[in-house]
PDB file of C-alpha atoms in Angstrom:
ATOM      1  CA  MET A 900      -9.532 -23.202  24.033  1.00 37.00           C
ATOM      2  CA  SER A 901      -5.724 -22.613  24.115  1.00 36.00           C
ATOM      3  CA  SER A 902      -4.459 -19.400  22.768  1.00 37.00           C
ATOM      4  CA  ALA A 903      -1.562 -21.176  20.970  1.00 37.00           C
ATOM      5  CA  HIS A 904      -1.548 -21.015  17.168  1.00 36.00           C
ATOM      6  CA  THR A 905      -1.360 -24.169  14.974  1.00 33.00           C
ATOM      7  CA  SER A 906       1.889 -24.595  13.146  1.00 40.00           C
ATOM      8  CA  LEU A 907       2.666 -22.542   9.994  1.00 55.00           C
ATOM      9  CA  PRO A 908       1.621 -22.734   7.250  1.00 46.00           C
ATOM     10  CA  SER A 909      -1.949 -23.234   8.407  1.00 45.00           C
ATOM     11  CA  GLY A 910      -4.278 -20.997   6.505  1.00 45.00           C
ATOM     12  CA  GLN A 911      -6.098 -19.104   9.185  1.00 46.00           C
ATOM     13  CA  PRO A 912      -5.151 -20.475  12.570  1.00 48.00           C
ATOM     14  CA  ILE A 913      -7.723 -20.324  15.350  1.00 38.00           C
ATOM     15  CA  THR A 914      -6.915 -18.166  18.397  1.00 45.00           C
ATOM     16  CA  ALA A 915      -8.912 -17.184  21.426  1.00 44.00           C
ATOM     17  CA  ASN A 916      -9.887 -13.654  22.221  1.00 48.00           C
ATOM     18  CA  GLY A 917     -10.331 -12.220  25.743  1.00 51.00           C
ATOM     19  CA  SER A 918     -13.787 -13.696  26.087  1.00 48.00           C
ATOM     20  CA  GLY A 919     -12.711 -17.159  25.219  1.00 48.00           C
ATOM     21  CA  ALA A 920     -14.602 -17.051  21.991  1.00 49.00           C
ATOM     22  CA  PRO A 921     -12.639 -18.526  18.985  1.00 49.00           C
ATOM     23  CA  THR A 922     -11.419 -16.034  16.369  1.00 52.00           C
ATOM     24  CA  PHE A 923      -9.528 -16.405  13.129  1.00 63.00           C
ATOM     25  CA  SER A 924      -6.195 -14.777  12.491  1.00 73.00           C
ATOM     26  CA  PRO A 925      -5.105 -14.236   8.864  1.00 86.00           C
ATOM     27  CA  LEU A 926      -1.826 -16.053   7.991  1.00 89.00           C
ATOM     28  CA  TYR A 927      -0.032 -12.731   7.167  1.00 86.00           C
ATOM     29  CA  GLN A 928      -0.758 -11.661  10.711  1.00 88.00           C
ATOM     30  CA  GLN A 929       1.089 -14.714  11.992  1.00 88.00           C
ATOM     31  CA  ILE A 930       4.069 -13.926   9.715  1.00 90.00           C
ATOM     32  CA  LYS A 931       3.948 -10.327  10.909  1.00 87.00           C
ATOM     33  CA  LYS A 932       4.151 -11.522  14.506  1.00 85.00           C
ATOM     34  CA  LEU A 933       7.098 -13.826  13.696  1.00 90.00           C
ATOM     35  CA  ILE A 934       8.989 -10.914  12.053  1.00 90.00           C
ATOM     36  CA  LEU A 935       8.181  -8.775  15.044  1.00 86.00           C
ATOM     37  CA  GLN A 936       9.730 -11.372  17.306  1.00 85.00           C
ATOM     38  CA  GLY A 937      12.922 -11.181  15.213  1.00 84.00           C
ATOM     39  CA  LEU A 938      12.951  -7.410  15.544  1.00 84.00           C
ATOM     40  CA  GLN A 939      12.344  -7.553  19.348  1.00 78.00           C
ATOM     41  CA  SER A 940      15.077 -10.085  19.994  1.00 79.00           C
ATOM     42  CA  ASN A 941      17.550  -8.056  17.856  1.00 77.00           C
ATOM     43  CA  GLU A 942      17.938 -10.740  15.305  1.00 86.00           C
ATOM     44  CA  TRP A 943      17.822  -7.726  12.934  1.00 85.00           C
ATOM     45  CA  ARG A 944      18.983  -4.632  14.562  1.00 81.00           C
ATOM     46  CA  PRO A 945      18.045  -0.931  13.834  1.00 80.00           C
ATOM     47  CA  GLY A 946      19.391   0.205  10.446  1.00 81.00           C
ATOM     48  CA  GLU A 947      20.048  -3.385   9.307  1.00 84.00           C
ATOM     49  CA  MET A 948      18.509  -5.026   6.311  1.00 88.00           C
ATOM     50  CA  ILE A 949      16.089  -7.885   6.992  1.00 89.00           C
ATOM     51  CA  PRO A 950      15.914 -10.951   4.723  1.00 91.00           C
ATOM     52  CA  SER A 951      14.182 -10.518   1.354  1.00 91.00           C
ATOM     53  CA  GLU A 952      10.622 -11.483   0.849  1.00 91.00           C
ATOM     54  CA  MET A 953      11.650 -14.631  -0.940  1.00 89.00           C
ATOM     55  CA  GLU A 954      14.045 -15.604   1.826  1.00 90.00           C
ATOM     56  CA  LEU A 955      11.269 -15.022   4.474  1.00 92.00           C
ATOM     57  CA  ALA A 956       8.771 -16.881   2.423  1.00 90.00           C
ATOM     58  CA  GLY A 957      11.085 -19.903   2.284  1.00 90.00           C
ATOM     59  CA  ARG A 958      11.902 -19.565   6.043  1.00 90.00           C
ATOM     60  CA  TYR A 959       8.242 -19.585   7.111  1.00 90.00           C
ATOM     61  CA  GLY A 960       6.846 -21.805   4.359  1.00 91.00           C
ATOM     62  CA  VAL A 961       4.409 -19.305   2.945  1.00 91.00           C
ATOM     63  CA  SER A 962       4.021 -17.299  -0.377  1.00 92.00           C
ATOM     64  CA  GLN A 963       5.841 -14.073  -1.082  1.00 90.00           C
ATOM     65  CA  GLY A 964       2.432 -12.317  -1.265  1.00 90.00           C
ATOM     66  CA  THR A 965       1.744 -13.293   2.398  1.00 92.00           C
ATOM     67  CA  VAL A 966       5.233 -12.000   3.479  1.00 92.00           C
ATOM     68  CA  ARG A 967       4.748  -8.785   1.455  1.00 90.00           C
ATOM     69  CA  LYS A 968       1.401  -8.057   3.078  1.00 91.00           C
ATOM     70  CA  ALA A 969       2.972  -8.607   6.579  1.00 91.00           C
ATOM     71  CA  ILE A 970       5.872  -6.305   5.775  1.00 90.00           C
ATOM     72  CA  ASP A 971       3.488  -3.697   4.291  1.00 90.00           C
ATOM     73  CA  GLU A 972       1.832  -3.441   7.666  1.00 88.00           C
ATOM     74  CA  LEU A 973       5.214  -3.173   9.507  1.00 88.00           C
ATOM     75  CA  ALA A 974       6.225  -0.393   7.082  1.00 84.00           C
ATOM     76  CA  ALA A 975       2.954   1.417   7.696  1.00 82.00           C
ATOM     77  CA  GLU A 976       3.642   1.282  11.433  1.00 78.00           C
ATOM     78  CA  ASN A 977       7.235   2.708  10.885  1.00 77.00           C
ATOM     79  CA  LEU A 978       8.934  -0.405  12.167  1.00 82.00           C
ATOM     80  CA  VAL A 979      10.627  -1.135   8.891  1.00 84.00           C
ATOM     81  CA  VAL A 980      11.666   1.071   5.939  1.00 85.00           C
ATOM     82  CA  ARG A 981      11.508  -0.031   2.240  1.00 89.00           C
ATOM     83  CA  ARG A 982      14.328   1.384   0.117  1.00 85.00           C
ATOM     84  CA  GLN A 983      13.782   1.123  -3.601  1.00 86.00           C
ATOM     85  CA  GLY A 984      16.277  -1.241  -5.234  1.00 84.00           C
ATOM     86  CA  LYS A 985      18.003  -2.048  -1.934  1.00 87.00           C
ATOM     87  CA  GLY A 986      15.528  -3.948   0.405  1.00 88.00           C
ATOM     88  CA  THR A 987      13.789  -3.536   3.572  1.00 90.00           C
ATOM     89  CA  PHE A 988      15.504  -2.177   6.709  1.00 87.00           C
ATOM     90  CA  VAL A 989      14.786  -2.016  10.336  1.00 84.00           C
ATOM     91  CA  ALA A 990      13.756   1.500  11.171  1.00 80.00           C
ATOM     92  CA  SER A 991      16.282   3.516  13.126  1.00 75.00           C
ATOM     93  CA  HIS A 992      16.150   6.837  15.174  1.00 66.00           C
ATOM     94  CA  LEU A 993      19.473   7.771  13.609  1.00 63.00           C
ATOM     95  CA  GLU A 994      17.690   8.386  10.376  1.00 58.00           C
ATOM     96  CA  ALA A 995      16.404  11.987   9.877  1.00 55.00           C
ATOM     97  CA  ARG A 996      12.991  10.715   8.968  1.00 55.00           C
ATOM     98  CA  SER A 997      12.622   8.977  12.274  1.00 54.00           C
ATOM     99  CA  GLN A 998      13.809  12.039  14.213  1.00 55.00           C
ATOM    100  CA  PHE A 999      11.129  14.253  12.682  1.00 53.00           C
ATOM    101  CA  ARG A1000       8.538  11.477  13.189  1.00 63.00           C
ATOM    102  CA  PHE A1001       8.525  12.350  16.890  1.00 67.00           C
ATOM    103  CA  LEU A1002       9.386  16.109  16.646  1.00 71.00           C
ATOM    104  CA  ARG A1003       5.934  17.571  15.830  1.00 74.00           C
ATOM    105  CA  LEU A1004       6.835  21.211  16.047  1.00 82.00           C
ATOM    106  CA  LYS A1005       7.294  22.953  12.613  1.00 85.00           C
ATOM    107  CA  PRO A1006       8.489  26.450  11.759  1.00 88.00           C
ATOM    108  CA  ASN A1007       6.110  28.961  10.281  1.00 88.00           C
ATOM    109  CA  VAL A1008       8.624  29.701   7.622  1.00 88.00           C
ATOM    110  CA  GLY A1009      11.301  27.556   6.103  1.00 81.00           C
ATOM    111  CA  ALA A1010      12.243  23.781   6.331  1.00 80.00           C
ATOM    112  CA  ALA A1011      12.007  21.823   9.663  1.00 76.00           C
ATOM    113  CA  HIS A1012      15.364  21.186  11.295  1.00 78.00           C
ATOM    114  CA  TYR A1013      16.448  19.522  14.487  1.00 78.00           C
ATOM    115  CA  PRO A1014      16.963  21.809  17.550  1.00 86.00           C
ATOM    116  CA  ASP A1015      20.071  22.345  19.679  1.00 86.00           C
ATOM    117  CA  ASN A1016      19.829  20.684  23.100  1.00 85.00           C
ATOM    118  CA  THR A1017      20.892  22.084  26.417  1.00 88.00           C
ATOM    119  CA  ILE A1018      20.529  19.839  29.440  1.00 88.00           C
ATOM    120  CA  ILE A1019      19.750  21.902  32.496  1.00 91.00           C
ATOM    121  CA  GLU A1020      19.526  19.029  34.977  1.00 90.00           C
ATOM    122  CA  ALA A1021      19.863  15.268  35.070  1.00 89.00           C
ATOM    123  CA  ARG A1022      19.654  12.838  37.998  1.00 90.00           C
ATOM    124  CA  ARG A1023      18.167   9.650  39.278  1.00 91.00           C
ATOM    125  CA  LEU A1024      15.076   9.870  41.350  1.00 93.00           C
ATOM    126  CA  ARG A1025      12.350   7.791  43.001  1.00 96.00           C
ATOM    127  CA  ALA A1026       9.312   7.818  40.718  1.00 96.00           C
ATOM    128  CA  PRO A1027       6.465  10.117  41.792  1.00 96.00           C
ATOM    129  CA  ALA A1028       3.055   8.440  41.737  1.00 97.00           C
ATOM    130  CA  ASP A1029       1.869  10.046  38.510  1.00 96.00           C
ATOM    131  CA  ILE A1030       5.063   9.158  36.568  1.00 97.00           C
ATOM    132  CA  ALA A1031       5.040   5.635  38.012  1.00 97.00           C
ATOM    133  CA  ARG A1032       1.485   5.081  36.862  1.00 97.00           C
ATOM    134  CA  GLN A1033       2.360   6.212  33.283  1.00 96.00           C
ATOM    135  CA  LEU A1034       5.426   4.009  33.175  1.00 96.00           C
ATOM    136  CA  GLU A1035       3.565   1.154  34.697  1.00 95.00           C
ATOM    137  CA  ILE A1036       6.044   0.795  37.620  1.00 96.00           C
ATOM    138  CA  LYS A1037       5.726   1.127  41.313  1.00 96.00           C
ATOM    139  CA  THR A1038       5.825   4.514  43.086  1.00 97.00           C
ATOM    140  CA  GLY A1039       9.295   4.977  44.419  1.00 96.00           C
ATOM    141  CA  ASP A1040      11.041   2.787  41.731  1.00 96.00           C
ATOM    142  CA  SER A1041      14.094   4.217  40.176  1.00 94.00           C
ATOM    143  CA  VAL A1042      13.618   6.631  37.299  1.00 95.00           C
ATOM    144  CA  ILE A1043      16.028   8.879  35.379  1.00 93.00           C
ATOM    145  CA  PHE A1044      14.886  12.543  35.216  1.00 95.00           C
ATOM    146  CA  MET A1045      16.161  15.159  32.790  1.00 92.00           C
ATOM    147  CA  LEU A1046      15.250  18.845  32.311  1.00 94.00           C
ATOM    148  CA  ARG A1047      16.406  20.223  29.004  1.00 92.00           C
ATOM    149  CA  MET A1048      15.971  23.086  26.630  1.00 94.00           C
ATOM    150  CA  GLN A1049      15.583  22.819  22.890  1.00 92.00           C
ATOM    151  CA  SER A1050      16.397  25.895  20.759  1.00 93.00           C
ATOM    152  CA  PHE A1051      15.950  26.713  17.165  1.00 91.00           C
ATOM    153  CA  ASP A1052      18.439  29.169  15.702  1.00 89.00           C
ATOM    154  CA  GLY A1053      19.379  30.175  19.258  1.00 91.00           C
ATOM    155  CA  VAL A1054      15.841  30.866  20.336  1.00 93.00           C
ATOM    156  CA  PRO A1055      14.612  28.739  23.407  1.00 95.00           C
ATOM    157  CA  THR A1056      11.463  27.057  22.074  1.00 95.00           C
ATOM    158  CA  ILE A1057      10.927  23.706  24.070  1.00 95.00           C
ATOM    159  CA  LEU A1058      11.298  23.175  27.716  1.00 97.00           C
ATOM    160  CA  GLU A1059      10.791  19.573  28.579  1.00 95.00           C
ATOM    161  CA  GLU A1060      11.087  17.029  31.431  1.00 96.00           C
ATOM    162  CA  LEU A1061      12.114  13.435  30.428  1.00 94.00           C
ATOM    163  CA  TRP A1062      11.345  10.565  32.757  1.00 96.00           C
ATOM    164  CA  LEU A1063      12.918   7.133  31.849  1.00 94.00           C
ATOM    165  CA  SER A1064      12.436   3.742  33.502  1.00 92.00           C
ATOM    166  CA  GLY A1065      15.556   3.316  35.730  1.00 91.00           C
ATOM    167  CA  ALA A1066      15.270  -0.540  35.511  1.00 90.00           C
ATOM    168  CA  ILE A1067      15.534  -0.501  31.648  1.00 89.00           C
ATOM    169  CA  PHE A1068      18.314   2.063  31.462  1.00 88.00           C
ATOM    170  CA  LYS A1069      20.494   1.003  34.425  1.00 85.00           C
ATOM    171  CA  GLY A1070      23.738   1.928  32.636  1.00 82.00           C
ATOM    172  CA  LEU A1071      22.707   5.425  31.595  1.00 85.00           C
ATOM    173  CA  SER A1072      24.764   7.756  33.699  1.00 81.00           C
ATOM    174  CA  VAL A1073      24.175  11.342  34.356  1.00 77.00           C
ATOM    175  CA  GLU A1074      27.530  12.160  32.946  1.00 81.00           C
ATOM    176  CA  ARG A1075      26.614  10.404  29.629  1.00 81.00           C
ATOM    177  CA  MET A1076      23.326  12.292  29.521  1.00 79.00           C
ATOM    178  CA  LEU A1077      25.074  15.601  30.068  1.00 76.00           C
ATOM    179  CA  ALA A1078      27.623  14.960  27.462  1.00 77.00           C
ATOM    180  CA  TYR A1079      25.174  13.779  24.714  1.00 75.00           C
ATOM    181  CA  LYS A1080      24.009  16.418  22.224  1.00 70.00           C
ATOM    182  CA  GLY A1081      21.971  14.390  19.691  1.00 70.00           C
ATOM    183  CA  PRO A1082      18.396  13.024  19.628  1.00 76.00           C
ATOM    184  CA  MET A1083      17.743  11.197  22.901  1.00 81.00           C
ATOM    185  CA  TYR A1084      15.894   8.268  21.115  1.00 81.00           C
ATOM    186  CA  ALA A1085      19.013   7.597  19.068  1.00 80.00           C
ATOM    187  CA  LEU A1086      21.045   7.336  22.292  1.00 82.00           C
ATOM    188  CA  LEU A1087      18.633   4.935  23.838  1.00 84.00           C
ATOM    189  CA  GLU A1088      18.514   2.853  20.679  1.00 80.00           C
ATOM    190  CA  THR A1089      22.242   2.600  19.924  1.00 79.00           C
ATOM    191  CA  GLU A1090      23.512   2.099  23.542  1.00 81.00           C
ATOM    192  CA  PHE A1091      20.556   0.256  25.158  1.00 82.00           C
ATOM    193  CA  GLY A1092      18.808  -1.356  22.136  1.00 79.00           C
ATOM    194  CA  THR A1093      15.471   0.243  23.085  1.00 84.00           C
ATOM    195  CA  GLN A1094      13.462   1.654  20.260  1.00 82.00           C
ATOM    196  CA  MET A1095      10.535   4.064  20.715  1.00 83.00           C
ATOM    197  CA  LEU A1096       7.918   2.695  18.440  1.00 83.00           C
ATOM    198  CA  ARG A1097       4.770   4.643  19.200  1.00 86.00           C
ATOM    199  CA  ALA A1098       3.598   7.330  21.632  1.00 89.00           C
ATOM    200  CA  THR A1099       0.406   8.785  22.998  1.00 92.00           C
ATOM    201  CA  GLU A1100       0.120  12.517  23.653  1.00 92.00           C
ATOM    202  CA  SER A1101      -2.182  14.779  25.660  1.00 95.00           C
ATOM    203  CA  ILE A1102      -2.129  18.415  24.554  1.00 94.00           C
ATOM    204  CA  ARG A1103      -3.508  21.565  26.208  1.00 96.00           C
ATOM    205  CA  ALA A1104      -2.917  25.271  26.400  1.00 96.00           C
ATOM    206  CA  VAL A1105      -1.227  26.622  29.595  1.00 97.00           C
ATOM    207  CA  ALA A1106       0.233  29.854  30.965  1.00 97.00           C
ATOM    208  CA  ALA A1107       3.940  30.036  31.629  1.00 97.00           C
ATOM    209  CA  ASP A1108       4.652  29.698  35.355  1.00 96.00           C
ATOM    210  CA  GLU A1109       7.723  31.489  37.005  1.00 97.00           C
ATOM    211  CA  ARG A1110      10.173  28.594  36.158  1.00 96.00           C
ATOM    212  CA  ALA A1111       9.112  28.197  32.553  1.00 96.00           C
ATOM    213  CA  ALA A1112       8.989  31.976  31.970  1.00 97.00           C
ATOM    214  CA  THR A1113      12.495  32.455  33.339  1.00 96.00           C
ATOM    215  CA  LEU A1114      14.061  29.473  31.387  1.00 96.00           C
ATOM    216  CA  LEU A1115      12.348  30.262  28.179  1.00 96.00           C
ATOM    217  CA  GLY A1116      12.934  34.089  28.517  1.00 95.00           C
ATOM    218  CA  LEU A1117       9.237  34.967  28.324  1.00 96.00           C
ATOM    219  CA  PRO A1118       6.830  37.238  30.284  1.00 97.00           C
ATOM    220  CA  LEU A1119       4.988  35.436  33.029  1.00 97.00           C
ATOM    221  CA  ASN A1120       1.681  33.827  31.899  1.00 97.00           C
ATOM    222  CA  THR A1121       2.742  33.742  28.247  1.00 97.00           C
ATOM    223  CA  PRO A1122       0.521  31.160  26.509  1.00 96.00           C
ATOM    224  CA  LEU A1123       2.360  27.789  25.815  1.00 97.00           C
ATOM    225  CA  LEU A1124       1.414  24.453  24.400  1.00 95.00           C
ATOM    226  CA  SER A1125       1.769  21.745  27.038  1.00 96.00           C
ATOM    227  CA  VAL A1126       2.319  18.185  25.638  1.00 95.00           C
ATOM    228  CA  ASN A1127       2.420  15.082  27.820  1.00 96.00           C
ATOM    229  CA  ARG A1128       3.845  12.112  25.881  1.00 93.00           C
ATOM    230  CA  VAL A1129       4.201   8.406  26.864  1.00 95.00           C
ATOM    231  CA  SER A1130       6.496   6.510  24.565  1.00 92.00           C
ATOM    232  CA  TYR A1131       6.410   2.686  24.075  1.00 92.00           C
ATOM    233  CA  THR A1132       8.727   0.031  22.831  1.00 88.00           C
ATOM    234  CA  TYR A1133       8.104  -3.629  21.629  1.00 87.00           C
ATOM    235  CA  GLY A1134       5.348  -5.401  23.628  1.00 85.00           C
ATOM    236  CA  ASP A1135       3.573  -2.002  24.144  1.00 88.00           C
ATOM    237  CA  LYS A1136       5.868  -1.408  27.177  1.00 91.00           C
ATOM    238  CA  ALA A1137       6.013   2.182  28.385  1.00 94.00           C
ATOM    239  CA  VAL A1138       9.557   3.423  28.847  1.00 92.00           C
ATOM    240  CA  GLU A1139       9.473   7.139  28.786  1.00 94.00           C
ATOM    241  CA  VAL A1140       7.185  10.034  30.032  1.00 97.00           C
ATOM    242  CA  ARG A1141       7.984  13.377  28.400  1.00 95.00           C
ATOM    243  CA  ARG A1142       6.393  16.654  29.562  1.00 96.00           C
ATOM    244  CA  SER A1143       7.096  19.496  27.035  1.00 95.00           C
ATOM    245  CA  LEU A1144       6.178  23.167  27.005  1.00 97.00           C
ATOM    246  CA  TYR A1145       6.245  24.665  23.471  1.00 96.00           C
ATOM    247  CA  VAL A1146       6.578  28.334  22.475  1.00 96.00           C
ATOM    248  CA  THR A1147       4.493  28.650  19.366  1.00 93.00           C
ATOM    249  CA  ASN A1148       5.222  32.237  18.271  1.00 91.00           C
ATOM    250  CA  ASP A1149       7.328  31.109  15.336  1.00 90.00           C
ATOM    251  CA  HIS A1150       6.240  27.418  15.276  1.00 89.00           C
ATOM    252  CA  TYR A1151       3.106  25.311  15.132  1.00 88.00           C
ATOM    253  CA  TYR A1152       2.297  21.778  16.174  1.00 87.00           C
ATOM    254  CA  HIS A1153       1.760  19.487  13.196  1.00 83.00           C
ATOM    255  CA  ASN A1154       0.207  15.990  13.175  1.00 80.00           C
ATOM    256  CA  ASP A1155      -0.976  13.722  10.306  1.00 72.00           C
ATOM    257  CA  LEU A1156      -4.285  11.883  10.990  1.00 65.00           C
ATOM    258  CA  SER A1157      -5.131   8.670   9.189  1.00 53.00           C
TER     259      SER A1157
END
């Protein structure tokens, strides 16, 4: 059976799963997919308001309730943001709430705030095998490498390597990276139209090696939290690998499970 969906509105269109057996996809899921296509094609850009539920219902020929359920799921996935009395907006990394969504380190005392960034090194490289595997590219393909320090109130706290797909960010120069001081995801969104939508992380405890100890100003073998993150954009495409070392003397790693 073809995997193509019947025309909307169609109740519950039949699709095919990986085994070829027919499955049923709820109508709101089809509307969600259509809205996602609009987001991915930049019909509605980050920070912009999308059409109202009534307008979308008319556009797709479905009920407002169906559209509302689709938008509810997109909001739960942090792809759109509802603002009371204003409408629904495409999520943006320029918003403070999005910045803290990916910054999981919280202070033991006081409110969370964004760290100061110091770029130690930035250059284009050929992808090592392990980075290529995580970015789903070929070993030796172009990647952008950055080593940076993040400090809270002047105290070095995060030492991290960032690896970006060179093919996706062709116009990202070393000079631009060195000059930029804000959240990296905001830069990639505003200048390259690439949003980080989700990430997977692997976390373990390690001892500070000579490089980490020197850059972080710590004794050799100080316990650190090591986090390997792979970030994805639309279409579940991996675009960044981030390897971070966290000093947790005055901070802790926080995650919400649901």
